[in-house]
Short mmCIF file of C-alpha atoms and ligand atoms in Angstrom, two decimals:
data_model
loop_
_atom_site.label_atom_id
_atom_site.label_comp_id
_atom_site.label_asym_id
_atom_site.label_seq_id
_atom_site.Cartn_x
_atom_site.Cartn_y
_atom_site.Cartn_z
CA UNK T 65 0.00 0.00 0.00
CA UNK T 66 1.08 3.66 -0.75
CA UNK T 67 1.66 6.63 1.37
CA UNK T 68 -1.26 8.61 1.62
CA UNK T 69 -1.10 12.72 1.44
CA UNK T 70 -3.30 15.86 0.97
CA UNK T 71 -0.35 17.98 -0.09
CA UNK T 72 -0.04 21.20 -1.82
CA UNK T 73 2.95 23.03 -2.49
CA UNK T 74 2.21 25.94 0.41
CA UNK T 75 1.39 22.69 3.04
CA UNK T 76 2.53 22.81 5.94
CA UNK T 77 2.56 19.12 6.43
CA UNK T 78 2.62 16.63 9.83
CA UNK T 79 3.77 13.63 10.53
CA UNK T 80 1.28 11.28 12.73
CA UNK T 81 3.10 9.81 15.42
CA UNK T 82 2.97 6.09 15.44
CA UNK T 83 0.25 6.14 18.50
CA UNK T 84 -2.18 8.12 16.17
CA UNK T 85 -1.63 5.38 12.76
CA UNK T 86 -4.64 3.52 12.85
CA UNK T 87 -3.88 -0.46 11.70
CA UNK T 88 -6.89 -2.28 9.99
CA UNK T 89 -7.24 -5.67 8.39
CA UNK T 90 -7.14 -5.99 4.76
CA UNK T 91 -8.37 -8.75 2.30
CA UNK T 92 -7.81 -9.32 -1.47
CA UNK T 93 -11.89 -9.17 -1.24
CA UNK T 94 -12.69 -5.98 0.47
CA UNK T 95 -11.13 -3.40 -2.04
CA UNK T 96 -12.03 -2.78 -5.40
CA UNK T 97 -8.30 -4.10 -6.82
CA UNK T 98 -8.52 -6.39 -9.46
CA UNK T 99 -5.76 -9.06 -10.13
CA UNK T 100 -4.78 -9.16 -6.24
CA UNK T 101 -1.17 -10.77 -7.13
CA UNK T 102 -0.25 -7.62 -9.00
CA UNK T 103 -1.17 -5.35 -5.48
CA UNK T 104 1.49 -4.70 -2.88
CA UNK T 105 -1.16 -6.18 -0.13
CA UNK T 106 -1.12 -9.53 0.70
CA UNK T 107 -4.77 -10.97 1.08
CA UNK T 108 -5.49 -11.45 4.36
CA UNK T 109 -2.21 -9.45 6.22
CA UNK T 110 -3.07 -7.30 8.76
CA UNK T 111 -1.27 -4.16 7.22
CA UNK T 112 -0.07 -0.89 9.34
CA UNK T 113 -2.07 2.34 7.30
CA UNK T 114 0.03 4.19 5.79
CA UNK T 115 1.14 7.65 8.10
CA UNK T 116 -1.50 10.53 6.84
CA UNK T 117 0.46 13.79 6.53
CA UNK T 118 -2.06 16.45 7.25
CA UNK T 119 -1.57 20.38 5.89
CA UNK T 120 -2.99 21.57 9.52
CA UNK T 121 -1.70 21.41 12.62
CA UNK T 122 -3.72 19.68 15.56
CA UNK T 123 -2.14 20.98 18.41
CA UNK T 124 -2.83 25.26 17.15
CA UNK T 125 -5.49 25.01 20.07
CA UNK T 126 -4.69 24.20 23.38
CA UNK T 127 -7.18 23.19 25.97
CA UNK T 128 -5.80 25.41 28.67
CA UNK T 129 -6.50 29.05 26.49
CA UNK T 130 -9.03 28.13 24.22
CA UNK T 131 -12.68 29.77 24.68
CA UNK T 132 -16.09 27.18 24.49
CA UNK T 133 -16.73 28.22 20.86
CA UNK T 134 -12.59 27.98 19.93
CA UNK T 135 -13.28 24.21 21.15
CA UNK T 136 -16.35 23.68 19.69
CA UNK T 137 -14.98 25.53 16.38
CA UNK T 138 -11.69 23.38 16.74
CA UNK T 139 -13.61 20.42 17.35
CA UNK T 140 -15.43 20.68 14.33
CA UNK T 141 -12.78 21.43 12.12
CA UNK T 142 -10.88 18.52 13.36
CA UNK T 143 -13.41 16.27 12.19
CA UNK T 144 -13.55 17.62 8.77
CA UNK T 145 -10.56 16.99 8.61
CA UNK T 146 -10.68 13.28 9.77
CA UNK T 147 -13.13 13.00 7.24
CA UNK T 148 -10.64 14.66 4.58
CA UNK T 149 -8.36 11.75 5.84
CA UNK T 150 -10.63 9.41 5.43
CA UNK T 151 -11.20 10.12 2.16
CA UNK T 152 -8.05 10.14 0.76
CA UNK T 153 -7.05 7.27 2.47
CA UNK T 154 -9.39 5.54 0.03
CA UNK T 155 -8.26 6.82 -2.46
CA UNK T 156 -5.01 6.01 -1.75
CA UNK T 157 -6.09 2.09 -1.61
CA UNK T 158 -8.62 2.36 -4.42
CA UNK T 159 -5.27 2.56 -6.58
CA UNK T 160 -3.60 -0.45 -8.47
CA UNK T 161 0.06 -0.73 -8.74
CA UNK T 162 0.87 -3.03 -11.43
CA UNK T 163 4.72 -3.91 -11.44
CA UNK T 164 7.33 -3.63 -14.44
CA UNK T 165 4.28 -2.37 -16.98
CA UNK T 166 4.28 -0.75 -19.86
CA UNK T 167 7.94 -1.96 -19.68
CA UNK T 168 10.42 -3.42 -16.83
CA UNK T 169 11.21 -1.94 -13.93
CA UNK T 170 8.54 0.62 -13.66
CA UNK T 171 5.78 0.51 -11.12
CA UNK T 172 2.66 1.76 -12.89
CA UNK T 173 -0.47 3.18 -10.88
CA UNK T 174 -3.25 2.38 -12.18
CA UNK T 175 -6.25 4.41 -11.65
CA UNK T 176 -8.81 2.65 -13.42
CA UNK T 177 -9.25 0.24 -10.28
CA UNK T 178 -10.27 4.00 -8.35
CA UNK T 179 -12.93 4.61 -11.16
CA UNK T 180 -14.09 1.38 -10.64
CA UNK T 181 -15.07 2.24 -6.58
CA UNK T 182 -17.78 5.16 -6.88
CA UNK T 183 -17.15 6.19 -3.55
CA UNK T 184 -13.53 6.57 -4.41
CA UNK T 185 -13.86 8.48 -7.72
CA UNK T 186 -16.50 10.91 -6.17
CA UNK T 187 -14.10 11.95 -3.36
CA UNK T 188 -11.49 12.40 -5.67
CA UNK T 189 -13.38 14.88 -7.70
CA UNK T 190 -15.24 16.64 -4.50
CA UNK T 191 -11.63 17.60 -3.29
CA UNK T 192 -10.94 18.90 -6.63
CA UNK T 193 -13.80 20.95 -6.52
CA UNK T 194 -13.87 22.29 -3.01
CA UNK T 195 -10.28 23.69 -3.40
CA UNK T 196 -10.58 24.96 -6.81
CA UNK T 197 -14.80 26.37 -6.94
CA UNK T 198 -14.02 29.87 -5.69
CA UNK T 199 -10.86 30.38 -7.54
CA UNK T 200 -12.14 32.01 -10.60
CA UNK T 201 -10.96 29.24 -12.64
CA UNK T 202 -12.42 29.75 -16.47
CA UNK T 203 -10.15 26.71 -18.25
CA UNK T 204 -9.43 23.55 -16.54
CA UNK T 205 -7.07 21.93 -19.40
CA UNK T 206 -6.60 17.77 -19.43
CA UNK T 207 -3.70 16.03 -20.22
CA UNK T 208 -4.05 13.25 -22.31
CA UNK T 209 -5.15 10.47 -21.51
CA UNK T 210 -6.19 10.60 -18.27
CA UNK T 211 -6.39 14.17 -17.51
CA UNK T 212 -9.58 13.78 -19.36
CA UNK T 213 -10.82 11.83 -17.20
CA UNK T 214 -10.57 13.81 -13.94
CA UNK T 215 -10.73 17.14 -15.95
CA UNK T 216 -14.23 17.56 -17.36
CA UNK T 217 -16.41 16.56 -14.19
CA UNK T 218 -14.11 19.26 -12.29
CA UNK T 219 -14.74 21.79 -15.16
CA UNK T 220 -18.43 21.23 -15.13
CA UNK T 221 -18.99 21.63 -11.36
CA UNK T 222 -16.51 24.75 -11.20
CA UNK T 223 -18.12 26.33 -14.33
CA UNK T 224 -14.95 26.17 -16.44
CA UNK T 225 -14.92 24.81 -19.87
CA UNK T 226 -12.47 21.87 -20.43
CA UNK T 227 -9.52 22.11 -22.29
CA UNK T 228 -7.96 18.82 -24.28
CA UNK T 229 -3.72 18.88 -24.37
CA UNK T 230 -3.63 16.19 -26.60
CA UNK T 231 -0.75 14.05 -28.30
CA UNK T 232 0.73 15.20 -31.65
CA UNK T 233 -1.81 14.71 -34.70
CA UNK T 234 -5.15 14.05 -32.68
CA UNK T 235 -6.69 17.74 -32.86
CA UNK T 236 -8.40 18.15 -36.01
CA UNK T 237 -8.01 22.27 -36.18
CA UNK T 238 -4.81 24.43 -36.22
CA UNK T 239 -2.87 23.97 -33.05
CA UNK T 240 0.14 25.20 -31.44
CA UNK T 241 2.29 22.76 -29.75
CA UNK T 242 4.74 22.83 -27.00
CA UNK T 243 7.80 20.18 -26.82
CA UNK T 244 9.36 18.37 -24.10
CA UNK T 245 11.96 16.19 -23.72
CA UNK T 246 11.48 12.21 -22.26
CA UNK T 247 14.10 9.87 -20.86
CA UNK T 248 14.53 8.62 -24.39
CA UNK T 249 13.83 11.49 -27.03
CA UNK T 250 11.15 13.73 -27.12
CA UNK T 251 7.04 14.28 -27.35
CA UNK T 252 4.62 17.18 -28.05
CA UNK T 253 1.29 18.15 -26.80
CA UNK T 254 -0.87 19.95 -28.68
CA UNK T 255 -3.78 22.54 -27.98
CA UNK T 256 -6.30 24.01 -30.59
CA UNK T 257 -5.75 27.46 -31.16
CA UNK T 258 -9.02 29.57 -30.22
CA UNK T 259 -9.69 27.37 -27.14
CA UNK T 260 -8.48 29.70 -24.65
CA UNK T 261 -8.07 33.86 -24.65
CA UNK T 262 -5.13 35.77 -22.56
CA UNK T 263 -5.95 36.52 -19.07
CA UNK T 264 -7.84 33.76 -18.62
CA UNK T 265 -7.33 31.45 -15.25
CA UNK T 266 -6.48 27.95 -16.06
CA UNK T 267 -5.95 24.96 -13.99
CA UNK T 268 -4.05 22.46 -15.55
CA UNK T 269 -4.69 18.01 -14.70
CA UNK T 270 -3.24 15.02 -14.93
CA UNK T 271 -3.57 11.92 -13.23
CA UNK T 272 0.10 11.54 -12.02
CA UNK T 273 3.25 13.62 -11.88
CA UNK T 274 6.48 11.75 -12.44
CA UNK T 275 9.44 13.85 -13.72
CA UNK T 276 7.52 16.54 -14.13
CA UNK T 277 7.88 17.16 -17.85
CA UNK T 278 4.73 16.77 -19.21
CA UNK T 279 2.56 19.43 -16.82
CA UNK T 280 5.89 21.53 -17.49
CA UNK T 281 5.51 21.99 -21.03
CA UNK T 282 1.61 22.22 -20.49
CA UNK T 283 2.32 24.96 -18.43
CA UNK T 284 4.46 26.58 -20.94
CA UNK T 285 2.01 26.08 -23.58
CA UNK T 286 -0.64 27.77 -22.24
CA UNK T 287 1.38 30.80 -20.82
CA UNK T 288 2.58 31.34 -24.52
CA UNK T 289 -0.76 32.76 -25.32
CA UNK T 290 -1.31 34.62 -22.50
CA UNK T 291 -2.81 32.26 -19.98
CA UNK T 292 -2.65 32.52 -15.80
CA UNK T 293 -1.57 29.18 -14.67
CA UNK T 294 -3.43 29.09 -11.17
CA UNK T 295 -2.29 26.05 -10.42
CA UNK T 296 -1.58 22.02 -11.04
CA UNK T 297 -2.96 19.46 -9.73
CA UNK T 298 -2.41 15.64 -9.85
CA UNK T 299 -4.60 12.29 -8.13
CA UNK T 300 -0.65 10.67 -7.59
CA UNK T 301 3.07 12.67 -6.96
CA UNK T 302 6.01 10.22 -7.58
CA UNK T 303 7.45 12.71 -5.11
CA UNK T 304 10.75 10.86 -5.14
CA UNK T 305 11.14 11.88 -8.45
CA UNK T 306 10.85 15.14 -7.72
CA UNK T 307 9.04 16.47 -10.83
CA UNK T 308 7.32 19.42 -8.71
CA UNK T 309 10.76 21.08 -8.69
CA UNK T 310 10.76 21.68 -12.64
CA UNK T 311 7.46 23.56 -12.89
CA UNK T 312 8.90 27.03 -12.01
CA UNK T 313 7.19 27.55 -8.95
CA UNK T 314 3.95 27.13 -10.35
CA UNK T 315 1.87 25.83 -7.52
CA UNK T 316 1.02 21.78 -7.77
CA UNK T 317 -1.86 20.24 -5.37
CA UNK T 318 -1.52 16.13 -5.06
CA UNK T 319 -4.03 14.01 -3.19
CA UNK T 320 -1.37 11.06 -2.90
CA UNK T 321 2.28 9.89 -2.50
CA UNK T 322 2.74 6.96 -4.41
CA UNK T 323 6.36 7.10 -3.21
CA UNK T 324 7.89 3.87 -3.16
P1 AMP V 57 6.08 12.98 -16.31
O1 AMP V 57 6.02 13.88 -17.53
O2 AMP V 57 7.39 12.27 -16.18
O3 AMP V 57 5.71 13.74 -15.06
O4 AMP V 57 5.02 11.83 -16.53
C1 AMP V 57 3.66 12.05 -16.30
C2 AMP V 57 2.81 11.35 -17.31
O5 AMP V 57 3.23 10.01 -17.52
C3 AMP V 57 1.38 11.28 -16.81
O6 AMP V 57 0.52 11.63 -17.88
C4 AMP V 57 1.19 9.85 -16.34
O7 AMP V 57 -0.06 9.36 -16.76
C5 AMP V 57 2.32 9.07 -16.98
N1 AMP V 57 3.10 8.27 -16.00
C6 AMP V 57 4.41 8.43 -15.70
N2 AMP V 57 4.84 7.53 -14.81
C7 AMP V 57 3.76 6.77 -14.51
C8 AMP V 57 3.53 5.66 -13.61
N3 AMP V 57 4.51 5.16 -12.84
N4 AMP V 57 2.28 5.14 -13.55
C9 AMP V 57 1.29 5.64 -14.32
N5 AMP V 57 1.43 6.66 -15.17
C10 AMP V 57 2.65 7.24 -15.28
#
């Protein structure tokens, strides 16, 4: 199982201490993974959950100075934010890891095993939504392939319109394209020209950041006509890999850690 996260780039994350992990049995049977030799749980292990690093800090309070309402306010807030926790801890375990796939030695997440759990899928959008609704977001733009899968039920409760970054040769209209390099050679993505107008707020999607490359040059292709890059936002962060580091500062919002 993976390390679980709400993380943002301005977090100011926590650490739970051991006493406050909570441990839980898991079975091949109870989660929505399909293939359970290809997951990293063993059916039937009882299996420590993973440490939940929180962006708040529990102990701002303290009993001894806080008013009645700071409690009751404190209270509350705590247990939205248990049930933030909650959430993306099943998230977190609503995702596949299939080893050495599409080639050897990488560990691919698959997140067609979270679409598959309802609950899953819906809290992954709702926490897309609640941070982004009031940010005057007009263009949330997808990254193929699976940024357009996360990217238009986000745009369509925010009010933005989706925008496709698609692979070289799949938009039918003129486009302007933006290169980037890979660990062998390079690739494109491509955006119709039209779709967006300067000043506009975008945030950009994708379903995992690895080395960072890809939401990079997405980034660069949409400030090349003009476009405010609010923000980026991934479901996984191969944090190890530190891809966050090569989008110039430009805020990135993860809901897990897949690091290994
Ligand atoms: P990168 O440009 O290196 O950040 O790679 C990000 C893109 O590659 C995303 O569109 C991901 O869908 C895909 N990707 C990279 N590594 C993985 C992985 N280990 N599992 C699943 N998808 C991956």
């Amino acid at each position: 199982m993976q390390s679980t996260s709400l993380v943002s780039s301005s977090s100011n994350s926590l650490s739970l201490s051991p006493a406050e992990t909570k441990t839980t049995t898991t079975t091949a049977a109870a989660g929505p993974r399909i293939g359970a030799p290809l997951t990293r749980v063993p059916a039937s292990s009882r299996v420590e959950f993973p440490s939940i690093r929180l962006h708040h800090d529990r102990s701002i309070l303290s009993p001894l100075c806080c008013t009645a309402s700071e409690s009751v306010k404190g209270e509350q807030e705590m247990a939205l934010k248990d049930a933030e926790d909650d959430r993306i801890a099943r998230i977190s375990s609503a995702i596949r890891v299939i080893p050495n796939f599409p080639k050897p030695g990488i560990l691919f997440q698959d997140i067609t095993t979270l679409l598959l759990d309802t609950k899953a899928f819906k809290d992954t959008i709702d926490l897309f939504v609640e941070r982004y609704k009031d940010k005057r977001i007009s263009i949330v733009a997808g990254i193929e392939a699976r940024g357009f899968i996360f990217g238009p039920p986000i745009a369509l409760a925010i009010g933005a319109k989706f925008v496709p970054m698609r692979k070289p040769n799949k938009l039918p209209g003129e486009v302007i394209s933006e290169e980037y390099s890979l660990e062998y050679g390079t690739d494109k993505i491509e955006m119709h020209v039209g779709a967006v107008e300067t000043g506009e707020r975008a945030l950009i999607i994708d379903d995992l950041i690895a080395t960072g490359g890809t939401l990079c040059a997405a980034i660069r292709l949409l400030e090349r006509v003009g476009v405010d890059v609010v923000e980026c936002a991934c479901v996984i962060e191969l944090a190890e890999l530190k891809g966050r580091d090569r989008l110039g500062g430009k805020p990135l919002f993860v809901l897990v850690d897949a690091s290994a």
